[in-house]
Short mmCIF file of C-alpha atoms in Angstrom, two decimals:
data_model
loop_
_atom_site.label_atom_id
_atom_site.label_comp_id
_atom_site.label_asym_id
_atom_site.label_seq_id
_atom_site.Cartn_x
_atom_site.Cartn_y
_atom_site.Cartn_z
CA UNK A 1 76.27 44.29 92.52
CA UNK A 2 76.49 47.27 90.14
CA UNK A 3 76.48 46.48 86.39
CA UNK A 4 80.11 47.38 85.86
CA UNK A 5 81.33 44.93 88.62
CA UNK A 6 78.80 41.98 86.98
CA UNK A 7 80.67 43.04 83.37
CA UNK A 8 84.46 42.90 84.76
CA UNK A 9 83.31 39.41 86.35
CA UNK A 10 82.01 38.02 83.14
CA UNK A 11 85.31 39.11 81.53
CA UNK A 12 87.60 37.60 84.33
CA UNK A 13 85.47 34.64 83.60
CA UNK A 14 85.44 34.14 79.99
CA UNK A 15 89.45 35.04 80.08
CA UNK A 16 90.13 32.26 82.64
CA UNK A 17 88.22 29.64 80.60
CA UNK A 18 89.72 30.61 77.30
CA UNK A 19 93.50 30.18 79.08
CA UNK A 20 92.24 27.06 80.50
CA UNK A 21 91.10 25.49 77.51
CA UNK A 22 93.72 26.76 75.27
CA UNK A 23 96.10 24.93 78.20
CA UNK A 24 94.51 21.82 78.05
CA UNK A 25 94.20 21.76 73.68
CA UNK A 26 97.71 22.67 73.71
CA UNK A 27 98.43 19.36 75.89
CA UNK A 28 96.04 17.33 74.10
CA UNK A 29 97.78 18.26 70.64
CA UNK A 30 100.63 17.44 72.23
CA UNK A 31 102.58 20.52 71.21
CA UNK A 32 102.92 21.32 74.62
CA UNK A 33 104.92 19.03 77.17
CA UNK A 34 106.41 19.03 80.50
CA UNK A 35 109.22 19.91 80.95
CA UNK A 36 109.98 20.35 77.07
CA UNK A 37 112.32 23.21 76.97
CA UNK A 38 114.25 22.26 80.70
CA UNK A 39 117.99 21.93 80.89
CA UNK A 40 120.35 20.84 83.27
CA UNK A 41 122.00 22.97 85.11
CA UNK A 42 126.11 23.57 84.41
CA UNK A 43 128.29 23.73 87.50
CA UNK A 44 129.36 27.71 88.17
CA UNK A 45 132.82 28.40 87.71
CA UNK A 46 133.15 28.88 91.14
CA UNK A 47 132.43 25.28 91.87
CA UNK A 48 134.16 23.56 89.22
CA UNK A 49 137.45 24.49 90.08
CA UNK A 50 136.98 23.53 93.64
CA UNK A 51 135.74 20.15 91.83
CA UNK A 52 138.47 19.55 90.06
CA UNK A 53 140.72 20.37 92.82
CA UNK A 54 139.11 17.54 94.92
CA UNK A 55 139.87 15.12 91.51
CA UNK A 56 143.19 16.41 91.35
CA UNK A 57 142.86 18.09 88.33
CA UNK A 58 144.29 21.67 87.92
CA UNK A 59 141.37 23.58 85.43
CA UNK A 60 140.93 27.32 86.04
CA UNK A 61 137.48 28.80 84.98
CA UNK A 62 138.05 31.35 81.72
CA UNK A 63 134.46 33.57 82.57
CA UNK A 64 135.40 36.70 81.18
CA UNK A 65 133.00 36.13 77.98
CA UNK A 66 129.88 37.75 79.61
CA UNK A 67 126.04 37.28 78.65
CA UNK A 68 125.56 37.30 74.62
CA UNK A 69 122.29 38.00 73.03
CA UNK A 70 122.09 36.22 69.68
CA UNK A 71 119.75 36.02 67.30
CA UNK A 72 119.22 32.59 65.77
CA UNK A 73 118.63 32.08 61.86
CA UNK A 74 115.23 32.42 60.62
CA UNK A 75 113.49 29.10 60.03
CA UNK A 76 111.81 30.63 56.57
CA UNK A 77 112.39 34.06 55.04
CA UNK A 78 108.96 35.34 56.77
CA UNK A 79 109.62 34.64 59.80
CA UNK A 80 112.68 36.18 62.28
CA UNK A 81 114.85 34.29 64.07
CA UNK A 82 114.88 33.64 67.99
CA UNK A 83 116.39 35.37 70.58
CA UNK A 84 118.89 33.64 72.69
CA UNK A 85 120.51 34.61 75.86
CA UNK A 86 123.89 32.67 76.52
CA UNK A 87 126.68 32.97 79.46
CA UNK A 88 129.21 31.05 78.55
CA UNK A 89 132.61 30.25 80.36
CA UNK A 90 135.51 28.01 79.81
CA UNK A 91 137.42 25.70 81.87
CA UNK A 92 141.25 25.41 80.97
CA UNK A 93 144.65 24.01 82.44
CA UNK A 94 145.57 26.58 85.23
CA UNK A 95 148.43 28.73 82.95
CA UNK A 96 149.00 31.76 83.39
CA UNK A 97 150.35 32.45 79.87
CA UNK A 98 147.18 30.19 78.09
CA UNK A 99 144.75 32.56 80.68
CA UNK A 100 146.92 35.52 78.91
CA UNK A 101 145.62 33.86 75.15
CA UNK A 102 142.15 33.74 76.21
CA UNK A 103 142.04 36.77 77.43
CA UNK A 104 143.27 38.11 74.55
CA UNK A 105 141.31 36.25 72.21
CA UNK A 106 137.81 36.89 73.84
CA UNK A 107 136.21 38.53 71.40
CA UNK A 108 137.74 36.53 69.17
CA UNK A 109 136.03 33.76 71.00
CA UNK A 110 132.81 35.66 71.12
CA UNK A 111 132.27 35.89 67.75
CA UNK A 112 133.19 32.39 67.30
CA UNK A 113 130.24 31.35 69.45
CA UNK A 114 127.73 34.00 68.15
CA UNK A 115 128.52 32.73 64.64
CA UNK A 116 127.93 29.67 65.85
CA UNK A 117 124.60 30.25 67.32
CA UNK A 118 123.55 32.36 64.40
CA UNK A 119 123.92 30.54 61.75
CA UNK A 120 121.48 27.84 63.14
CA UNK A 121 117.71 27.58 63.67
CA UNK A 122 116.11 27.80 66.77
CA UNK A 123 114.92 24.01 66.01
CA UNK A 124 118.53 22.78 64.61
CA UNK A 125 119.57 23.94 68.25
CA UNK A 126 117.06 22.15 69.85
CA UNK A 127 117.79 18.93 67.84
CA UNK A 128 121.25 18.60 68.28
CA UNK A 129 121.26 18.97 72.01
CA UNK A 130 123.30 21.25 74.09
CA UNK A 131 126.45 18.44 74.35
CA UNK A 132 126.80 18.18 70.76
CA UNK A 133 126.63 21.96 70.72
CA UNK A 134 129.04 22.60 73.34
CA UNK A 135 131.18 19.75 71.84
CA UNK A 136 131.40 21.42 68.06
CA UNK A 137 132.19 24.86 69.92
CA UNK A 138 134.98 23.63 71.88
CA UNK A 139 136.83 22.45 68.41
CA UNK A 140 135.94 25.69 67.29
CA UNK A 141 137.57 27.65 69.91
CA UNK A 142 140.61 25.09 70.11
CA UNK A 143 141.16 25.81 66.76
CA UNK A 144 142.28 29.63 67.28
CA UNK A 145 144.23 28.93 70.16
CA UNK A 146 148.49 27.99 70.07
CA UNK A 147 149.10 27.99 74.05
CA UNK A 148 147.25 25.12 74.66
CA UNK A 149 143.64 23.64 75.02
CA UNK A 150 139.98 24.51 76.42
CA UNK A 151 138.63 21.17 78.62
CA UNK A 152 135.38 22.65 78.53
CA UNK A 153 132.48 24.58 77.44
CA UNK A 154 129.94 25.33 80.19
CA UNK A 155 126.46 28.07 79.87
CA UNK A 156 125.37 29.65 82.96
CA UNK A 157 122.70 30.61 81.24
CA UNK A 158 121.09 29.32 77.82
CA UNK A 159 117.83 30.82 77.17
CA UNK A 160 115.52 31.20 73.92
CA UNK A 161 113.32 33.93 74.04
CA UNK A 162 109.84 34.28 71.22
#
């Protein structure tokens, strides 16, 4: 074995150990858990309405919001806030005329949510818990609307990035 091959196996060496102990401190601190930062998966809009066609409901899925990137409030002044990825959509009565509202009110609605999301830590996020989230921004969004009423609040995707 040449002496450059026995140096790039010392390396690949020491690097796995330090990952693997800096694994198992992390668990043993118990700042790391399983399964910590999982969610439960929404229904796509695709499925809900044939869901609530089956329950004889008549909701329409609203999912002309797209994928927001928001930055989160800084938990102190030297540190930045968190990056988070959201793609939300709405589920409504089926009305042509309330679809019209929404449609025209999307950024409207937009902003509403990235205000939301931005005017909250990373760790106030965490603590109140997606429901309570999506609850609060569902009053929100009612609130600007006259035609009629969101039934939901659903996130395709609802990621924090560091």
């Amino acid at each position: 074995m040449k002496k450059i091959d026995r140096i790039l196996l010392y390396i690949i060496i020491f690097l796995s150990v330090l990952i693997f102990l800096g694994t198992a401190i992390s668990f043993a601190t118990k700042k790391a858990e399983f399964g910590k930062n999982l969610r439960s998966q929404d229904p796509s809009p695709e499925n809900i309405t044939v869901i609530n066609k089956k329950n004889g409901e008549n909701d329409a899925a609203f999912n002309e919001l797209g994928r927001l990137r928001i930055v989160t409030a800084s938990p102190s002044q030297n540190e930045a806030g968190t990056t988070l990825v959201v793609h939300p959509w709405i589920s409504y009565p089926d009305d042509s005329q309330f679809y019209e509202e929404l449609y025209k009110k999307r950024s409207a609605i937009k902003s509403e949510i990235t205000s939301f999301f931005s005017s909250r830590t990373k760790d106030q996020l965490i603590q109140n818990g997606e429901d309570e989230i999506k609850k609060q921004l569902s009053e929100r969004i009612n609130q600007n609307l006259s035609l009629g009423k969101i039934t939901g609040l659903y996130f395709t995707e609802y990621i924090f990035f560091e």
